[in-house]
mmCIF file of C-alpha atoms and ligand atoms in Angstrom:
data_model
loop_
_atom_site.group_PDB
_atom_site.id
_atom_site.type_symbol
_atom_site.label_atom_id
_atom_site.label_comp_id
_atom_site.label_asym_id
_atom_site.label_seq_id
_atom_site.Cartn_x
_atom_site.Cartn_y
_atom_site.Cartn_z
ATOM 1 C CA MET A 1 -20.367 13.879 -5.882
ATOM 2 C CA TYR A 2 -20.925 10.758 -3.871
ATOM 3 C CA VAL A 3 -18.863 7.592 -4.434
ATOM 4 C CA VAL A 4 -20.229 4.164 -3.524
ATOM 5 C CA SER A 5 -18.464 0.832 -4.158
ATOM 6 C CA VAL A 6 -20.374 -2.420 -4.392
ATOM 7 C CA ILE A 7 -18.111 -4.984 -2.805
ATOM 8 C CA ASN A 8 -18.356 -8.540 -1.604
ATOM 9 C CA TYR A 9 -15.527 -11.030 -1.360
ATOM 10 C CA LYS A 10 -17.873 -13.811 -2.465
ATOM 11 C CA GLY A 11 -18.465 -14.188 -6.199
ATOM 12 C CA GLY A 12 -21.829 -14.384 -7.905
ATOM 13 C CA VAL A 13 -23.876 -12.785 -5.143
ATOM 14 C CA GLY A 14 -25.459 -9.985 -7.212
ATOM 15 C CA LYS A 15 -22.957 -7.127 -7.042
ATOM 16 C CA THR A 16 -23.038 -6.353 -10.729
ATOM 17 C CA THR A 17 -26.796 -6.814 -11.057
ATOM 18 C CA MET A 18 -27.335 -4.422 -8.175
ATOM 19 C CA THR A 19 -24.874 -1.858 -9.551
ATOM 20 C CA ALA A 20 -26.493 -1.824 -12.991
ATOM 21 C CA ASN A 21 -30.087 -1.652 -11.735
ATOM 22 C CA LEU A 22 -29.466 0.785 -8.888
ATOM 23 C CA GLY A 23 -27.610 3.057 -11.282
ATOM 24 C CA ALA A 24 -30.327 2.871 -13.914
ATOM 25 C CA GLU A 25 -33.155 3.523 -11.479
ATOM 26 C CA LEU A 26 -31.410 6.460 -9.792
ATOM 27 C CA ALA A 27 -30.692 7.938 -13.244
ATOM 28 C CA ASN A 28 -34.371 7.380 -14.068
ATOM 29 C CA ARG A 29 -35.221 9.410 -10.979
ATOM 30 C CA GLY A 30 -33.141 12.327 -12.280
ATOM 31 C CA MET A 31 -29.658 11.714 -10.879
ATOM 32 C CA LYS A 32 -26.518 11.965 -12.982
ATOM 33 C CA VAL A 33 -24.873 8.611 -12.396
ATOM 34 C CA LEU A 34 -21.438 7.364 -13.448
ATOM 35 C CA LEU A 35 -20.870 3.615 -13.299
ATOM 36 C CA ILE A 36 -17.279 2.343 -13.132
ATOM 37 C CA ASP A 37 -16.608 -1.302 -13.945
ATOM 38 C CA LEU A 38 -13.449 -2.477 -12.133
ATOM 39 C CA ASP A 39 -14.057 -6.198 -12.719
ATOM 40 C CA PRO A 40 -12.019 -7.800 -15.544
ATOM 41 C CA GLN A 41 -15.027 -10.091 -16.112
ATOM 42 C CA ALA A 42 -16.614 -6.874 -17.431
ATOM 43 C CA SER A 43 -20.147 -8.050 -16.655
ATOM 44 C CA LEU A 44 -21.312 -4.501 -15.872
ATOM 45 C CA THR A 45 -19.899 -3.287 -19.180
ATOM 46 C CA PHE A 46 -21.661 -6.108 -21.017
ATOM 47 C CA SER A 47 -24.901 -5.186 -19.277
ATOM 48 C CA PHE A 48 -24.894 -2.035 -21.453
ATOM 49 C CA TYR A 49 -22.802 -2.964 -24.515
ATOM 50 C CA GLU A 50 -22.857 -5.987 -26.806
ATOM 51 C CA PRO A 51 -19.438 -7.719 -26.848
ATOM 52 C CA ASP A 52 -18.977 -6.835 -30.582
ATOM 53 C CA ASP A 53 -19.781 -3.212 -29.822
ATOM 54 C CA TRP A 54 -17.312 -3.228 -26.918
ATOM 55 C CA ARG A 55 -14.598 -4.667 -29.152
ATOM 56 C CA ASP A 56 -15.187 -2.220 -31.993
ATOM 57 C CA ARG A 57 -15.845 0.968 -30.030
ATOM 58 C CA LEU A 58 -14.442 0.643 -26.515
ATOM 59 C CA ARG A 59 -11.685 -1.940 -26.214
ATOM 60 C CA ASP A 60 -8.680 0.024 -27.424
ATOM 61 C CA GLU A 61 -9.523 3.577 -26.333
ATOM 62 C CA ARG A 62 -12.254 3.691 -23.745
ATOM 63 C CA THR A 63 -11.745 1.357 -20.837
ATOM 64 C CA VAL A 64 -10.429 1.784 -17.326
ATOM 65 C CA LYS A 65 -7.452 -0.434 -18.257
ATOM 66 C CA ARG A 66 -5.963 2.513 -20.121
ATOM 67 C CA TRP A 67 -6.102 4.558 -16.989
ATOM 68 C CA TYR A 68 -4.371 1.939 -14.827
ATOM 69 C CA ASP A 69 -1.821 1.439 -17.646
ATOM 70 C CA GLY A 70 -1.059 5.131 -17.359
ATOM 71 C CA LEU A 71 -0.299 4.753 -13.636
ATOM 72 C CA ARG A 72 2.424 2.296 -14.469
ATOM 73 C CA GLY A 73 3.822 4.581 -17.131
ATOM 74 C CA ASP A 74 3.264 1.952 -19.838
ATOM 75 C CA THR A 75 1.211 4.357 -21.925
ATOM 76 C CA PRO A 76 0.579 8.117 -21.771
ATOM 77 C CA ALA A 77 -1.718 8.948 -18.883
ATOM 78 C CA VAL A 78 -5.398 9.684 -19.538
ATOM 79 C CA THR A 79 -7.943 11.267 -17.259
ATOM 80 C CA LEU A 80 -10.960 9.287 -16.105
ATOM 81 C CA GLY A 81 -13.168 11.886 -17.818
ATOM 82 C CA GLU A 82 -11.710 10.937 -21.182
ATOM 83 C CA LEU A 83 -12.862 7.345 -20.729
ATOM 84 C CA VAL A 84 -16.559 8.007 -20.074
ATOM 85 C CA VAL A 85 -19.069 6.588 -22.513
ATOM 86 C CA SER A 86 -22.888 6.920 -22.621
ATOM 87 C CA PRO A 87 -24.819 3.710 -23.320
ATOM 88 C CA GLY A 88 -27.456 4.888 -25.847
ATOM 89 C CA PRO A 89 -30.292 2.381 -25.278
ATOM 90 C CA ALA A 90 -30.225 2.788 -21.478
ATOM 91 C CA ASN A 91 -30.212 6.571 -21.646
ATOM 92 C CA ALA A 92 -33.004 6.618 -24.226
ATOM 93 C CA GLN A 93 -35.294 5.019 -21.637
ATOM 94 C CA LEU A 94 -34.669 7.579 -18.870
ATOM 95 C CA LYS A 95 -37.727 9.711 -18.097
ATOM 96 C CA GLY A 96 -36.261 12.887 -16.610
ATOM 97 C CA ALA A 97 -33.072 14.906 -16.712
ATOM 98 C CA GLY A 98 -30.951 12.045 -15.341
ATOM 99 C CA ARG A 99 -27.990 10.492 -17.070
ATOM 100 C CA LEU A 100 -26.339 7.091 -16.963
ATOM 101 C CA ASP A 101 -22.696 6.937 -18.047
ATOM 102 C CA LEU A 102 -20.051 4.270 -17.808
ATOM 103 C CA ILE A 103 -16.323 3.761 -17.618
ATOM 104 C CA ALA A 104 -15.991 0.299 -19.124
ATOM 105 C CA SER A 105 -13.773 -2.528 -18.056
ATOM 106 C CA HIS A 106 -11.342 -4.694 -20.034
ATOM 107 C CA LEU A 107 -10.622 -8.403 -19.767
ATOM 108 C CA GLN A 108 -6.923 -7.619 -19.368
ATOM 109 C CA LEU A 109 -7.505 -5.575 -16.239
ATOM 110 C CA VAL A 110 -6.509 -8.777 -14.466
ATOM 111 C CA ASP A 111 -2.937 -8.297 -15.776
ATOM 112 C CA ILE A 112 -2.878 -4.767 -14.406
ATOM 113 C CA ASP A 113 -3.718 -5.999 -10.947
ATOM 114 C CA LEU A 114 -0.907 -8.539 -11.088
ATOM 115 C CA ALA A 115 1.575 -6.012 -12.463
ATOM 116 C CA LEU A 116 0.655 -3.374 -9.916
ATOM 117 C CA ALA A 117 0.982 -5.925 -7.146
ATOM 118 C CA ARG A 118 4.423 -6.964 -8.439
ATOM 119 C CA GLY A 119 5.490 -3.344 -8.807
ATOM 120 C CA VAL A 120 4.685 -2.534 -5.222
ATOM 121 C CA ALA A 121 6.156 -5.651 -3.699
ATOM 122 C CA ASP A 122 9.717 -4.480 -4.119
ATOM 123 C CA GLY A 123 12.070 -3.536 -1.291
ATOM 124 C CA ASP A 124 12.168 -0.044 0.237
ATOM 125 C CA GLU A 125 9.709 1.513 -2.168
ATOM 126 C CA TYR A 126 6.967 -0.891 -1.036
ATOM 127 C CA ASP A 127 5.045 1.397 1.241
ATOM 128 C CA ALA A 128 5.207 4.576 -0.840
ATOM 129 C CA GLU A 129 4.255 2.865 -4.102
ATOM 130 C CA LEU A 130 1.439 0.874 -2.574
ATOM 131 C CA PHE A 131 0.131 4.033 -0.949
ATOM 132 C CA ARG A 132 0.219 5.838 -4.287
ATOM 133 C CA VAL A 133 -1.582 3.108 -6.218
ATOM 134 C CA ARG A 134 -4.211 2.626 -3.556
ATOM 135 C CA GLY A 135 -4.989 6.349 -3.602
ATOM 136 C CA SER A 136 -4.922 6.683 -7.370
ATOM 137 C CA LEU A 137 -8.640 6.231 -8.135
ATOM 138 C CA ASP A 138 -9.532 8.716 -5.394
ATOM 139 C CA GLN A 139 -7.183 11.208 -7.056
ATOM 140 C CA GLY A 140 -8.541 10.392 -10.526
ATOM 141 C CA LEU A 141 -12.132 11.026 -9.449
ATOM 142 C CA HIS A 142 -11.216 14.626 -8.650
ATOM 143 C CA ASP A 143 -11.189 15.229 -12.405
ATOM 144 C CA PRO A 144 -13.307 18.424 -12.960
ATOM 145 C CA ALA A 145 -14.932 16.680 -15.953
ATOM 146 C CA LEU A 146 -16.663 14.402 -13.416
ATOM 147 C CA ASP A 147 -18.085 17.217 -11.268
ATOM 148 C CA PRO A 148 -21.545 17.057 -12.914
ATOM 149 C CA TYR A 149 -22.161 13.564 -11.529
ATOM 150 C CA ASP A 150 -24.270 13.223 -8.403
ATOM 151 C CA LEU A 151 -23.213 9.627 -7.828
ATOM 152 C CA VAL A 152 -20.413 7.285 -8.838
ATOM 153 C CA LEU A 153 -21.185 3.586 -8.433
ATOM 154 C CA ILE A 154 -18.197 1.223 -8.655
ATOM 155 C CA ASP A 155 -18.651 -2.463 -9.393
ATOM 156 C CA CYS A 156 -15.781 -4.384 -7.835
ATOM 157 C CA PRO A 157 -14.429 -7.854 -8.605
ATOM 158 C CA PRO A 158 -14.752 -10.592 -5.978
ATOM 159 C CA ASN A 159 -11.193 -10.180 -4.745
ATOM 160 C CA PHE A 160 -9.180 -7.827 -2.560
ATOM 161 C CA ASN A 161 -6.441 -6.934 -5.045
ATOM 162 C CA VAL A 162 -4.918 -3.487 -5.557
ATOM 163 C CA VAL A 163 -7.605 -2.296 -7.929
ATOM 164 C CA THR A 164 -10.297 -3.188 -5.388
ATOM 165 C CA GLN A 165 -8.310 -1.466 -2.667
ATOM 166 C CA SER A 166 -8.159 1.691 -4.800
ATOM 167 C CA ALA A 167 -11.987 1.607 -5.040
ATOM 168 C CA ILE A 168 -12.341 1.341 -1.265
ATOM 169 C CA ILE A 169 -10.067 4.330 -0.707
ATOM 170 C CA ALA A 170 -12.060 6.351 -3.267
ATOM 171 C CA SER A 171 -15.442 5.570 -1.724
ATOM 172 C CA ASP A 172 -17.694 7.419 0.723
ATOM 173 C CA HIS A 173 -19.646 4.220 1.265
ATOM 174 C CA LEU A 174 -19.192 0.526 0.578
HETATM 175 N N1 ATP B 201 -31.912 -10.624 -6.923
HETATM 176 C C1 ATP B 201 -31.593 -11.651 -7.706
HETATM 177 N N2 ATP B 201 -32.405 -12.716 -7.804
HETATM 178 C C2 ATP B 201 -32.102 -13.789 -8.593
HETATM 179 N N3 ATP B 201 -30.952 -13.865 -9.322
HETATM 180 C C3 ATP B 201 -30.127 -12.836 -9.261
HETATM 181 C C4 ATP B 201 -30.379 -11.685 -8.449
HETATM 182 N N4 ATP B 201 -29.326 -10.816 -8.567
HETATM 183 C C5 ATP B 201 -28.487 -11.420 -9.403
HETATM 184 N N5 ATP B 201 -28.932 -12.605 -9.822
HETATM 185 C C6 ATP B 201 -28.241 -13.538 -10.747
HETATM 186 O O1 ATP B 201 -27.134 -14.074 -10.062
HETATM 187 C C7 ATP B 201 -26.034 -14.222 -10.967
HETATM 188 C C8 ATP B 201 -24.820 -13.499 -10.431
HETATM 189 O O2 ATP B 201 -25.120 -12.127 -10.368
HETATM 190 P P1 ATP B 201 -23.994 -11.006 -10.544
HETATM 191 O O3 ATP B 201 -23.237 -11.224 -11.781
HETATM 192 O O4 ATP B 201 -24.681 -9.694 -10.382
HETATM 193 O O5 ATP B 201 -23.107 -11.318 -9.262
HETATM 194 P P2 ATP B 201 -21.705 -10.705 -8.903
HETATM 195 O O6 ATP B 201 -21.631 -10.671 -7.417
HETATM 196 O O7 ATP B 201 -21.473 -9.427 -9.607
HETATM 197 O O8 ATP B 201 -20.711 -11.809 -9.472
HETATM 198 P P3 ATP B 201 -19.086 -11.699 -9.597
HETATM 199 O O9 ATP B 201 -18.594 -11.855 -8.164
HETATM 200 O O10 ATP B 201 -18.700 -12.828 -10.479
HETATM 201 O O11 ATP B 201 -18.772 -10.351 -10.142
HETATM 202 C C9 ATP B 201 -26.473 -13.700 -12.314
HETATM 203 O O12 ATP B 201 -26.861 -14.774 -13.119
HETATM 204 C C10 ATP B 201 -27.677 -12.838 -11.946
HETATM 205 O O13 ATP B 201 -28.595 -12.755 -13.016
HETATM 206 MG MG1 MG B 202 -19.868 -8.885 -10.834
#
């Protein structure tokens, strides 16, 4: 499994568009692709799900926010594999044996970033906690449920906060 993050500090330069289309085309060519939306704007998620659909089917149970919540101990931990969804219309158009799955984002992921940053900015524990949070996505991607994927494409927000840092640590390429 190969992990690639699409990152640029500047906003609106085509990160999400490239992530969605690269993922879809590689899936069309037969690869098993997992997209991860780490941007609270959730543009990648809304490339594949209508906002109403996201609210009804994904918001409470199936977004990456739940996973980062688990890191802070606010809610029971989940595995990344439990959060994967398969956008039906996109997959219906694939020609071969490829697959295009998604871990969706959540508008409140922005709060997670702030809370994680606050949590790690405290006294002696600073280094250890920051180290743990930065490495968390890398750890999470070792979930055996994700082994079938050939490629993980991560769409990052236009910032360099802790969530973005965790994507960089998890990636083979940026
Ligand atoms: N190759 C392209 N040619 C013309 N317009 C494009 C191209 N790629 C993206 N766009 C348009 O540019 C706008 C910004 O694209 P996109 O949302 O992918 O950028 P982004 O870098 O992900 O933004 P953000 O930093 O806010 O996440 C969108 O309206 C998109 O349709
Ligand atoms: Mg974007």
